[in-house]
Coordinates of C-alpha atoms in Angstrom, one line a residue:
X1 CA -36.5 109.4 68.5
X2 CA -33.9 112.1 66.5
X3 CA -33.6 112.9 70.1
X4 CA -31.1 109.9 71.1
X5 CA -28.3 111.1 69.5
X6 CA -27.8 113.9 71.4
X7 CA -26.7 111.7 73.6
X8 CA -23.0 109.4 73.5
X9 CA -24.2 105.9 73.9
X10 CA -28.1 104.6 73.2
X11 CA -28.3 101.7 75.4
X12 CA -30.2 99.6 74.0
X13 CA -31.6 96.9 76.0
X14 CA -31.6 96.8 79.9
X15 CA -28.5 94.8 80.3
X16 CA -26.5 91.7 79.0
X17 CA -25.3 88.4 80.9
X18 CA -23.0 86.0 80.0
X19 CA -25.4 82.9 80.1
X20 CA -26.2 79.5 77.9
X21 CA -30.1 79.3 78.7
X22 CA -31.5 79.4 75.4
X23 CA -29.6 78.2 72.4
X24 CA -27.7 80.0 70.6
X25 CA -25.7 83.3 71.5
X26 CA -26.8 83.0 75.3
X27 CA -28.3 85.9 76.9
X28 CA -26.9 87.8 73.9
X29 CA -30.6 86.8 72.0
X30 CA -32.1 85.6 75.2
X31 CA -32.7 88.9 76.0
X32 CA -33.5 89.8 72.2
X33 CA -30.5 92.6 72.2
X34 CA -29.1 91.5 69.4
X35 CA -32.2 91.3 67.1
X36 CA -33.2 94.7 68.7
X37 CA -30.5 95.9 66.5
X38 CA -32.3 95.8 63.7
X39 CA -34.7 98.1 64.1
X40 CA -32.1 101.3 65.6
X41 CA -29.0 100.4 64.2
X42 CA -29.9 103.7 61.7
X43 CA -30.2 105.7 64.8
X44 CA -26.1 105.1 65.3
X45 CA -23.6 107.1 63.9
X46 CA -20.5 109.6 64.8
X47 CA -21.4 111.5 67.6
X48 CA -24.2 109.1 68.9
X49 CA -23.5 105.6 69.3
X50 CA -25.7 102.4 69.9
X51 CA -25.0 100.8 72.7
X52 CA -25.8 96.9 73.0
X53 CA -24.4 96.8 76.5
X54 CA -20.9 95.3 77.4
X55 CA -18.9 92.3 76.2
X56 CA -19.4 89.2 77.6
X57 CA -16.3 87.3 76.2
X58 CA -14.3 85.7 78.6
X59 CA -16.9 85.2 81.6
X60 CA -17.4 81.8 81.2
X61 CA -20.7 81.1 80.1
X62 CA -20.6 81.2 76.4
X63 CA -18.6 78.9 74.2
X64 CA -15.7 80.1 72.5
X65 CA -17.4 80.1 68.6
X66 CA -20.5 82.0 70.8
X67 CA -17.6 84.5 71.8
X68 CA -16.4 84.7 68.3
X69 CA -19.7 85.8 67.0
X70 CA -20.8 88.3 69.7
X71 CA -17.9 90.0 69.4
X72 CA -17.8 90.4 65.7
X73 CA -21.2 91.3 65.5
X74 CA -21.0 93.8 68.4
X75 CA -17.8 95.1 66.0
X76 CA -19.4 95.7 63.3
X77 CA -22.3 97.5 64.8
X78 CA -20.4 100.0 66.0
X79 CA -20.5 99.0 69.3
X80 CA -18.6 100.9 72.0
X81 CA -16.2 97.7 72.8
X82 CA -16.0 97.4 76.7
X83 CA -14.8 94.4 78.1
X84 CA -16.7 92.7 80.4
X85 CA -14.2 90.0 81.7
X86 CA -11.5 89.8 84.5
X87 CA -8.0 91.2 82.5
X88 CA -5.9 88.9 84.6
X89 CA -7.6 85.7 84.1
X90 CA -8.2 86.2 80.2
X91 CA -7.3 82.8 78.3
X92 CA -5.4 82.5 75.5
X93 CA -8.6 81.9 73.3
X94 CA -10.4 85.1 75.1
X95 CA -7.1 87.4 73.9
X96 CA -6.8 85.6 70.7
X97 CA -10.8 87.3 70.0
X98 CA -10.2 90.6 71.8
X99 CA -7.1 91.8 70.6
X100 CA -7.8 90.6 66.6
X101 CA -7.1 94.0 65.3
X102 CA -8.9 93.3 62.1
X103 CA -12.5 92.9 63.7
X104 CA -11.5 95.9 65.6
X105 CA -11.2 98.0 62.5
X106 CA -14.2 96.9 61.5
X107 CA -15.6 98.7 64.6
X108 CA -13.2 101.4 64.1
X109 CA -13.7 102.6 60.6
X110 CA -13.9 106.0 59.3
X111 CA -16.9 106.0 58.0
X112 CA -18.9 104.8 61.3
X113 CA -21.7 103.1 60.2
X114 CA -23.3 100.4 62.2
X115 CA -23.8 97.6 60.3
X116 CA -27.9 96.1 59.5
X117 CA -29.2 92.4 58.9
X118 CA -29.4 91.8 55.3
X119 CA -31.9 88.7 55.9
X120 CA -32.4 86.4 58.0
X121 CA -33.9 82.5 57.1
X122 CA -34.8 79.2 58.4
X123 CA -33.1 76.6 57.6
X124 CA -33.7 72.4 58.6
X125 CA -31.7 73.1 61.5
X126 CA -32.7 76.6 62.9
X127 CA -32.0 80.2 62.3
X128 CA -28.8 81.5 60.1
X129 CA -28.7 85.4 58.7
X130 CA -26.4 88.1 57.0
X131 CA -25.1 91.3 58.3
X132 CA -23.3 93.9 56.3
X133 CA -22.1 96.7 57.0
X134 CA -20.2 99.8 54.6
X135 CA -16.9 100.2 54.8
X136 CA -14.6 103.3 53.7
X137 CA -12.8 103.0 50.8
X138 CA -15.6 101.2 49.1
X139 CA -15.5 97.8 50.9
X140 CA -17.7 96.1 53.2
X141 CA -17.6 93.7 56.5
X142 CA -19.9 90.8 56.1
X143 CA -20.4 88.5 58.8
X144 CA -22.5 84.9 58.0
X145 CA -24.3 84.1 61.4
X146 CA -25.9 80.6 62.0
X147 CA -27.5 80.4 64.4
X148 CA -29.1 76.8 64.3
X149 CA -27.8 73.8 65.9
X150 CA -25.8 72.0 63.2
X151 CA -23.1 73.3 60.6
X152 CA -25.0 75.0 57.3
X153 CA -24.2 76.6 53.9
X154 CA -24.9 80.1 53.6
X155 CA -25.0 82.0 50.7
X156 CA -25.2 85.4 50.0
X157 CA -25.3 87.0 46.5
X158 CA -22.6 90.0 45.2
X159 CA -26.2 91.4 43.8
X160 CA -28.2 91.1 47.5
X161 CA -24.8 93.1 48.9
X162 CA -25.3 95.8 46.4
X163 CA -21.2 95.2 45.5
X164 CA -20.6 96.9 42.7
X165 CA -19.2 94.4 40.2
X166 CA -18.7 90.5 40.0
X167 CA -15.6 89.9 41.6
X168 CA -14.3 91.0 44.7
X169 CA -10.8 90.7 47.2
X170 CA -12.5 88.8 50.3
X171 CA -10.7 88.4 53.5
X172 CA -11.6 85.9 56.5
X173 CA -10.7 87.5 59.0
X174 CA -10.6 85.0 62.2
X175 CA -8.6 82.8 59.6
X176 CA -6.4 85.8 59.2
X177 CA -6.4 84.8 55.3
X178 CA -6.8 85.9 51.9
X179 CA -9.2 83.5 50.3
X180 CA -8.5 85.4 46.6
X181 CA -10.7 87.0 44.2
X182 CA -14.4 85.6 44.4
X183 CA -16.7 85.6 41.6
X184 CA -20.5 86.3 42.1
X185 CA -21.5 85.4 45.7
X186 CA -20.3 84.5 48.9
X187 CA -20.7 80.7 49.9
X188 CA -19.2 78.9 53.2
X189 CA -20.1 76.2 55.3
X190 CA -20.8 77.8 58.7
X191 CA -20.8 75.7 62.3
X192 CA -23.7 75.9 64.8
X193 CA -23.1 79.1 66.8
X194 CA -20.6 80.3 64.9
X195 CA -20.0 83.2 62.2
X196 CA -17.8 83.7 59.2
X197 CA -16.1 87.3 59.3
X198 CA -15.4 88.5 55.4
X199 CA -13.8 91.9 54.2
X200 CA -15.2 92.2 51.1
X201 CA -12.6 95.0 48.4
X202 CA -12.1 96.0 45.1
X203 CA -10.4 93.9 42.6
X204 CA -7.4 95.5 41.1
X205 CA -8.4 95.5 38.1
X206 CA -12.0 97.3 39.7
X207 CA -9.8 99.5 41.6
X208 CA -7.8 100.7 38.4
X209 CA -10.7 101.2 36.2
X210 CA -12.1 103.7 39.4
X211 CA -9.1 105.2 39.0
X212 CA -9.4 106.4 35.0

């Protein structure tokens, strides 16, 4: 309904815990909040966000690659951020995923739109998906989600992103590192659980030819 964002937040589900019952993202999927995503994330925008419900990194219940991923993915759904954890008893790993300034921005970005699940597959060993989401200045935030319960090889195409060109500037940014210009698609080798967080930009020489 148009009539949601009228309002601040849309809340999406009827609340989160921190919790290892099923497999995967604990009571992140559990209770389906995630994949609910994909079917209102259009709904979210400046002046009416989508709210998944609080963070849950840091309470314990979740392992710290199951942090990693619910944070980023919360991030670049344009999630309202609010953590869920006690501040003065945050570990070192918890602060480490909290305070990475470069997932934040990807929840912070001008042009404020929540980002959608590309595809999702099944693989030997369970579930693994893509999410993208635009960026302003003509990037994007892709995040490589897997889901099942051993390490696999995802691979997503520059022509299945709609990027426009061959090549692009791609940034991991857990690793906090430039892994160089990348030709054609995106390919990594992503633990059970865990995601791989890419900024995808413009080659320079892309960038200058925009500019003519």
């Amino acid at each position: 309904s148009r009539i949601l964002q009228f309002f601040f937040f849309f809340q999406a589900e009827d609340g989160i815990r921190d919790a290892q019952e099923s497999r995967g993202l604990g009571d992140v999927y559990k209770r389906q909040i995630l994949d609910r995503q994909v079917e209102i994330s259009h709904l979210g925008g400046p002046g009416g966000w989508n709210d998944p419900d609080m963070l849950e990194v840091g309470n314990g219940g979740m392992t710290t690659s199951e942090y990693e991923a619910h944070f980023a993915l919360w991030a670049l759904l344009k999630s309202p951020l609010l953590i869920g954890c006690d501040l003065t008893t945050m570990t070192e790993d918890t602060k480490r995923i909290l305070m990475n300034e470069e997932i934040i921005e990807l929840n912070q970005d001008d042009l404020g739109k929540p980002g959608v699940r590309l595809w999702q597959r099944q693989g030997e060993h369970g579930l693994y998906e893509v999410w993208v989401g635009e960026l302003s200045g003509n990037e994007l935030g892709v995040i490589m989600f897997n889901r099942g319960e051993e390490t696999t090889q995802i691979t997503v195409s520059y022509e299945e992103l709609k990027w426009n060109g061959q090549h692009a500037n791609v940034r991991d940014l857990y690793a906090r590192q430039d892994l160089g210009l990348i030709a054609g698609e995106l390919s990594f080798d992503v633990p059970s659980h865990s995601v791989k967080v890419l900024r995808v930009s413009q080659s320079h020489k892309q960038k200058s030819a925009r500019s003519l």
